[in-house]
Amino acid sequence: MSRLRPVPLLLGALTLALATLAGCNSVSHEPQPVAVNIVAINDLHGNLQANPFSFKDPTAPGGVRKLQAGGIATLGGMLGQLRQEDPQLLFIGAGDLVGGSPPLSAMWADEPTLDALRQMGLKLSAIGNHELDQGKAEFLRQVNGGCQSPRPDKACQFRPDYAGSGFPYLAANLMDSDTGKPLLPAYRIEEVRGVKVAFVGAVLRDVAAMVSAKGMRGLQVADEADSINKLIPELKAQGANAIIAVVHQGGATPEPFDKPDCSQLGGDIIDVAKRLDPAVDVLVSAHSHQGYLCKVGSLLVTQGNSYGHLLTHLTLQVTPGQHRVTDIKAVNLLADPARYPQDPALARLQRDVEARSNEVLLSPVAAIGAPSITRRADGAGEMPLGDLIADAQLAAGQANGAKIAFMNTGGIRSDLALEPGQAKLNYGQLATLQPFNNALVAFDLTGRQLQQVLNQQWKGTDDANILQVSRGFSYRWDAKRPVGDRVVPGSLRLDGQPLRADARYRVVMNAFLGEGGDRFSLFKDGTQRSDLGISDLDAMLQYLKDMEHQGKPAGSATSAGRIQRSN
């Protein structure tokens, strides 16, 4: 009996050998990667028209190329060309598509911009901080449609039957504190040629520092990377073959916007990128208005500048049936109107908006003191345009006892320049400069508190956020002093006199800054608060008119030297 036992083993071995030989001649059925094309836009900010863009170009005169880039008709034409090559292309957004917009869009509650993006076939977008400028209810109205709005003078005025954005916003880390539930879907899965691509959205975790307290009412924010990472098992269980994180946070690099695999990226996005689960294949970023195609470790991190200047084109090679991306190519495409055909439907929409808006936007307001007043900062961080805005706000607050005005640079959205033959600035130019229509507030701070809040201008060694100040107020800062103590003690002066530490001084600023926005948390400690009943834009309009009437048109081409720097 024992001699018979090897026979089945021998037969089994022979069968296995024959099967192996047969396999040598068979054709492999391994799934082959398929191409998935994704185009991303970020920080459009309601720019329906082409607008100035400049960047380093060694072939251009002076090494800098300047052009009018973007515009919805050009962006639509670019997408049309790309869809001729791949009809299944996915068009996505990374937030701040609206908000902080030029008046051409803002005067209609940004509904024309959302309509344009719908016509372009936008599939989804992460939410940005500026989508929340008008608060939760107004944002949801913009997404879902309807006319019940806190700004009835703008909502549904372009079209009375506004039906919503036509695409979803995503946020894995934004909670509705009234319900305890997510405000928005965390992710969306799109299927292309048999592969599933998951897009997970997130807003920057310190969004509350970028949005007014009114805008953040009823909302809570969690960490970006943690919120995305928690979803990875769920996405894999749903068969996602590729995962794209779309995060409204950014960084900056000195490298060109079209340099592949740039390596000098810095900023807040680095921390997010380093903590993301390795299952994330690409991080599409935003917020910092920079163009880059960088690597953080092995993770590709992209951004397409702002205002429609660039579109980021990603091509992923994805293997069906597996979470396997074998190759990723990325390019930032310049939205040059001279290079692309104009989309006819979007060109018609733009002309319609312009025709209905220009009667208001082109109305003259006042002359100014220089043909051009810019945001270009001097070595101390002072801007000619910052001086002008602070002076206008001081004038608006003087009846309430204000002695000093402060202005955050993030609220200065454009330069002021007279066109050839233009005698006066028009309403559109001024509304573009200050599009948020923030209320002005006044309150008291001691001299000691003013010194402390000015020291909040530096978050890191080379990361300064210099407040612009009004006439009569001055101070000095020293770059060699430590962060948190850079303002030279005793240098704060009002009308030439040193500020006293315990004396109270009434200050005026926009409500966003006064609520601690842009990380100036100490402004929240002000006492005897008053709402001045006037917006920042209206204060500027009135100031320019008053100064012209006095025969002293306001503004200068150079900064006034109110802020001094040592070292």
PDB file of N, CA and C in Angstrom, residues 513-562:
ATOM      1  N   LEU A 513     -11.008  93.244   9.792  1.00  0.00           N
ATOM      2  CA  LEU A 513      -9.769  93.424  10.545  1.00  0.00           C
ATOM      3  C   LEU A 513     -10.070  93.669  12.024  1.00  0.00           C
ATOM      4  N   GLY A 514     -11.099  94.440  12.294  1.00  0.00           N
ATOM      5  CA  GLY A 514     -11.446  94.759  13.673  1.00  0.00           C
ATOM      6  C   GLY A 514     -11.898  93.563  14.485  1.00  0.00           C
ATOM      7  N   GLU A 515     -12.326  92.498  13.797  1.00  0.00           N
ATOM      8  CA  GLU A 515     -12.726  91.263  14.479  1.00  0.00           C
ATOM      9  C   GLU A 515     -11.566  90.288  14.627  1.00  0.00           C
ATOM     10  N   GLY A 516     -10.343  90.750  14.319  1.00  0.00           N
ATOM     11  CA  GLY A 516      -9.180  89.879  14.464  1.00  0.00           C
ATOM     12  C   GLY A 516      -8.772  89.180  13.195  1.00  0.00           C
ATOM     13  N   GLY A 517      -9.309  89.623  12.047  1.00  0.00           N
ATOM     14  CA  GLY A 517      -8.979  88.991  10.779  1.00  0.00           C
ATOM     15  C   GLY A 517      -7.522  89.122  10.405  1.00  0.00           C
ATOM     16  N   ASP A 518      -7.068  88.233   9.514  1.00  0.00           N
ATOM     17  CA  ASP A 518      -5.667  88.177   9.082  1.00  0.00           C
ATOM     18  C   ASP A 518      -4.716  87.967  10.263  1.00  0.00           C
ATOM     19  N   ARG A 519      -5.225  87.310  11.312  1.00  0.00           N
ATOM     20  CA  ARG A 519      -4.442  86.905  12.490  1.00  0.00           C
ATOM     21  C   ARG A 519      -4.059  88.081  13.399  1.00  0.00           C
ATOM     22  N   PHE A 520      -4.725  89.224  13.245  1.00  0.00           N
ATOM     23  CA  PHE A 520      -4.492  90.341  14.163  1.00  0.00           C
ATOM     24  C   PHE A 520      -5.488  90.226  15.325  1.00  0.00           C
ATOM     25  N   SER A 521      -5.278  89.195  16.141  1.00  0.00           N
ATOM     26  CA  SER A 521      -6.252  88.832  17.170  1.00  0.00           C
ATOM     27  C   SER A 521      -6.424  89.908  18.234  1.00  0.00           C
ATOM     28  N   LEU A 522      -5.396  90.717  18.477  1.00  0.00           N
ATOM     29  CA  LEU A 522      -5.475  91.700  19.562  1.00  0.00           C
ATOM     30  C   LEU A 522      -6.444  92.840  19.268  1.00  0.00           C
ATOM     31  N   PHE A 523      -6.824  93.012  17.995  1.00  0.00           N
ATOM     32  CA  PHE A 523      -7.841  94.026  17.709  1.00  0.00           C
ATOM     33  C   PHE A 523      -9.169  93.670  18.388  1.00  0.00           C
ATOM     34  N   LYS A 524      -9.375  92.402  18.679  1.00  0.00           N
ATOM     35  CA  LYS A 524     -10.621  91.992  19.333  1.00  0.00           C
ATOM     36  C   LYS A 524     -10.725  92.528  20.758  1.00  0.00           C
ATOM     37  N   ASP A 525      -9.605  92.986  21.315  1.00  0.00           N
ATOM     38  CA  ASP A 525      -9.605  93.498  22.688  1.00  0.00           C
ATOM     39  C   ASP A 525     -10.035  94.957  22.782  1.00  0.00           C
ATOM     40  N   GLY A 526     -10.332  95.578  21.648  1.00  0.00           N
ATOM     41  CA  GLY A 526     -10.737  96.980  21.674  1.00  0.00           C
ATOM     42  C   GLY A 526     -12.033  97.196  22.444  1.00  0.00           C
ATOM     43  N   THR A 527     -12.167  98.374  23.036  1.00  0.00           N
ATOM     44  CA  THR A 527     -13.360  98.701  23.836  1.00  0.00           C
ATOM     45  C   THR A 527     -14.112  99.872  23.207  1.00  0.00           C
ATOM     46  N   GLN A 528     -15.339 100.085  23.705  1.00  0.00           N
ATOM     47  CA  GLN A 528     -16.182 101.187  23.223  1.00  0.00           C
ATOM     48  C   GLN A 528     -16.364 101.110  21.703  1.00  0.00           C
ATOM     49  N   ARG A 529     -16.809  99.954  21.247  1.00  0.00           N
ATOM     50  CA  ARG A 529     -16.938  99.722  19.804  1.00  0.00           C
ATOM     51  C   ARG A 529     -18.147 100.449  19.226  1.00  0.00           C
ATOM     52  N   SER A 530     -17.956 100.942  17.998  1.00  0.00           N
ATOM     53  CA  SER A 530     -19.039 101.592  17.262  1.00  0.00           C
ATOM     54  C   SER A 530     -18.996 101.163  15.807  1.00  0.00           C
ATOM     55  N   ASP A 531     -20.156 100.858  15.262  1.00  0.00           N
ATOM     56  CA  ASP A 531     -20.285 100.657  13.821  1.00  0.00           C
ATOM     57  C   ASP A 531     -20.541 102.032  13.211  1.00  0.00           C
ATOM     58  N   LEU A 532     -19.701 102.436  12.257  1.00  0.00           N
ATOM     59  CA  LEU A 532     -19.793 103.798  11.727  1.00  0.00           C
ATOM     60  C   LEU A 532     -20.920 103.980  10.723  1.00  0.00           C
ATOM     61  N   GLY A 533     -21.566 102.891  10.318  1.00  0.00           N
ATOM     62  CA  GLY A 533     -22.678 103.019   9.391  1.00  0.00           C
ATOM     63  C   GLY A 533     -22.269 103.381   7.977  1.00  0.00           C
ATOM     64  N   ILE A 534     -21.016 103.101   7.631  1.00  0.00           N
ATOM     65  CA  ILE A 534     -20.524 103.372   6.281  1.00  0.00           C
ATOM     66  C   ILE A 534     -19.569 102.252   5.889  1.00  0.00           C
ATOM     67  N   SER A 535     -19.561 101.884   4.623  1.00  0.00           N
ATOM     68  CA  SER A 535     -18.665 100.830   4.150  1.00  0.00           C
ATOM     69  C   SER A 535     -17.311 101.414   3.764  1.00  0.00           C
ATOM     70  N   ASP A 536     -16.330 100.535   3.633  1.00  0.00           N
ATOM     71  CA  ASP A 536     -15.002 100.996   3.212  1.00  0.00           C
ATOM     72  C   ASP A 536     -15.041 101.633   1.831  1.00  0.00           C
ATOM     73  N   LEU A 537     -15.838 101.065   0.923  1.00  0.00           N
ATOM     74  CA  LEU A 537     -15.935 101.632  -0.420  1.00  0.00           C
ATOM     75  C   LEU A 537     -16.586 103.011  -0.388  1.00  0.00           C
ATOM     76  N   ASP A 538     -17.682 103.141   0.341  1.00  0.00           N
ATOM     77  CA  ASP A 538     -18.350 104.443   0.415  1.00  0.00           C
ATOM     78  C   ASP A 538     -17.455 105.493   1.069  1.00  0.00           C
ATOM     79  N   ALA A 539     -16.655 105.075   2.042  1.00  0.00           N
ATOM     80  CA  ALA A 539     -15.715 106.009   2.670  1.00  0.00           C
ATOM     81  C   ALA A 539     -14.699 106.516   1.656  1.00  0.00           C
ATOM     82  N   MET A 540     -14.218 105.625   0.796  1.00  0.00           N
ATOM     83  CA  MET A 540     -13.264 106.025  -0.235  1.00  0.00           C
ATOM     84  C   MET A 540     -13.913 106.964  -1.248  1.00  0.00           C
ATOM     85  N   LEU A 541     -15.112 106.632  -1.689  1.00  0.00           N
ATOM     86  CA  LEU A 541     -15.805 107.489  -2.653  1.00  0.00           C
ATOM     87  C   LEU A 541     -15.976 108.900  -2.092  1.00  0.00           C
ATOM     88  N   GLN A 542     -16.419 108.988  -0.849  1.00  0.00           N
ATOM     89  CA  GLN A 542     -16.664 110.298  -0.244  1.00  0.00           C
ATOM     90  C   GLN A 542     -15.367 111.070  -0.055  1.00  0.00           C
ATOM     91  N   TYR A 543     -14.314 110.381   0.374  1.00  0.00           N
ATOM     92  CA  TYR A 543     -13.030 111.042   0.619  1.00  0.00           C
ATOM     93  C   TYR A 543     -12.457 111.618  -0.675  1.00  0.00           C
ATOM     94  N   LEU A 544     -12.491 110.850  -1.745  1.00  0.00           N
ATOM     95  CA  LEU A 544     -11.959 111.339  -3.018  1.00  0.00           C
ATOM     96  C   LEU A 544     -12.741 112.551  -3.516  1.00  0.00           C
ATOM     97  N   LYS A 545     -14.057 112.499  -3.368  1.00  0.00           N
ATOM     98  CA  LYS A 545     -14.876 113.637  -3.790  1.00  0.00           C
ATOM     99  C   LYS A 545     -14.572 114.874  -2.940  1.00  0.00           C
ATOM    100  N   ASP A 546     -14.454 114.678  -1.633  1.00  0.00           N
ATOM    101  CA  ASP A 546     -14.179 115.809  -0.737  1.00  0.00           C
ATOM    102  C   ASP A 546     -12.823 116.441  -1.040  1.00  0.00           C
ATOM    103  N   MET A 547     -11.809 115.609  -1.253  1.00  0.00           N
ATOM    104  CA  MET A 547     -10.474 116.137  -1.517  1.00  0.00           C
ATOM    105  C   MET A 547     -10.424 116.859  -2.858  1.00  0.00           C
ATOM    106  N   GLU A 548     -11.115 116.324  -3.843  1.00  0.00           N
ATOM    107  CA  GLU A 548     -11.167 117.013  -5.135  1.00  0.00           C
ATOM    108  C   GLU A 548     -11.872 118.362  -4.979  1.00  0.00           C
ATOM    109  N   HIS A 549     -12.949 118.385  -4.213  1.00  0.00           N
ATOM    110  CA  HIS A 549     -13.695 119.626  -4.000  1.00  0.00           C
ATOM    111  C   HIS A 549     -12.824 120.684  -3.315  1.00  0.00           C
ATOM    112  N   GLN A 550     -11.901 120.236  -2.460  1.00  0.00           N
ATOM    113  CA  GLN A 550     -10.984 121.154  -1.777  1.00  0.00           C
ATOM    114  C   GLN A 550      -9.810 121.570  -2.656  1.00  0.00           C
ATOM    115  N   GLY A 551      -9.762 121.023  -3.874  1.00  0.00           N
ATOM    116  CA  GLY A 551      -8.660 121.329  -4.772  1.00  0.00           C
ATOM    117  C   GLY A 551      -7.384 120.584  -4.445  1.00  0.00           C
ATOM    118  N   LYS A 552      -7.497 119.488  -3.691  1.00  0.00           N
ATOM    119  CA  LYS A 552      -6.337 118.679  -3.296  1.00  0.00           C
ATOM    120  C   LYS A 552      -6.603 117.210  -3.615  1.00  0.00           C
ATOM    121  N   PRO A 553      -6.624 116.836  -4.889  1.00  0.00           N
ATOM    122  CA  PRO A 553      -6.905 115.430  -5.220  1.00  0.00           C
ATOM    123  C   PRO A 553      -6.036 114.481  -4.401  1.00  0.00           C
ATOM    124  N   ALA A 554      -6.640 113.442  -3.864  1.00  0.00           N
ATOM    125  CA  ALA A 554      -5.967 112.558  -2.910  1.00  0.00           C
ATOM    126  C   ALA A 554      -5.105 111.527  -3.619  1.00  0.00           C
ATOM    127  N   GLY A 555      -4.084 111.070  -2.903  1.00  0.00           N
ATOM    128  CA  GLY A 555      -3.252 109.976  -3.392  1.00  0.00           C
ATOM    129  C   GLY A 555      -1.929 110.448  -3.943  1.00  0.00           C
ATOM    130  N   SER A 556      -0.936 109.553  -3.854  1.00  0.00           N
ATOM    131  CA  SER A 556       0.418 109.861  -4.323  1.00  0.00           C
ATOM    132  C   SER A 556       1.001 108.630  -4.998  1.00  0.00           C
ATOM    133  N   ALA A 557       1.942 108.865  -5.888  1.00  0.00           N
ATOM    134  CA  ALA A 557       2.618 107.752  -6.560  1.00  0.00           C
ATOM    135  C   ALA A 557       3.612 107.061  -5.643  1.00  0.00           C
ATOM    136  N   THR A 558       3.999 107.703  -4.561  1.00  0.00           N
ATOM    137  CA  THR A 558       4.982 107.131  -3.637  1.00  0.00           C
ATOM    138  C   THR A 558       4.397 107.068  -2.231  1.00  0.00           C
ATOM    139  N   SER A 559       4.933 106.169  -1.425  1.00  0.00           N
ATOM    140  CA  SER A 559       4.471 106.054  -0.042  1.00  0.00           C
ATOM    141  C   SER A 559       4.954 107.254   0.765  1.00  0.00           C
ATOM    142  N   ALA A 560       4.269 107.519   1.875  1.00  0.00           N
ATOM    143  CA  ALA A 560       4.476 108.760   2.627  1.00  0.00           C
ATOM    144  C   ALA A 560       5.532 108.654   3.714  1.00  0.00           C
ATOM    145  N   GLY A 561       6.115 107.493   3.917  1.00  0.00           N
ATOM    146  CA  GLY A 561       7.151 107.347   4.936  1.00  0.00           C
ATOM    147  C   GLY A 561       6.624 107.271   6.351  1.00  0.00           C
ATOM    148  N   ARG A 562       5.411 106.784   6.508  1.00  0.00           N
ATOM    149  CA  ARG A 562       4.832 106.665   7.848  1.00  0.00           C
ATOM    150  C   ARG A 562       5.429 105.482   8.614  1.00  0.00           C
TER     151      ARG A 562
END
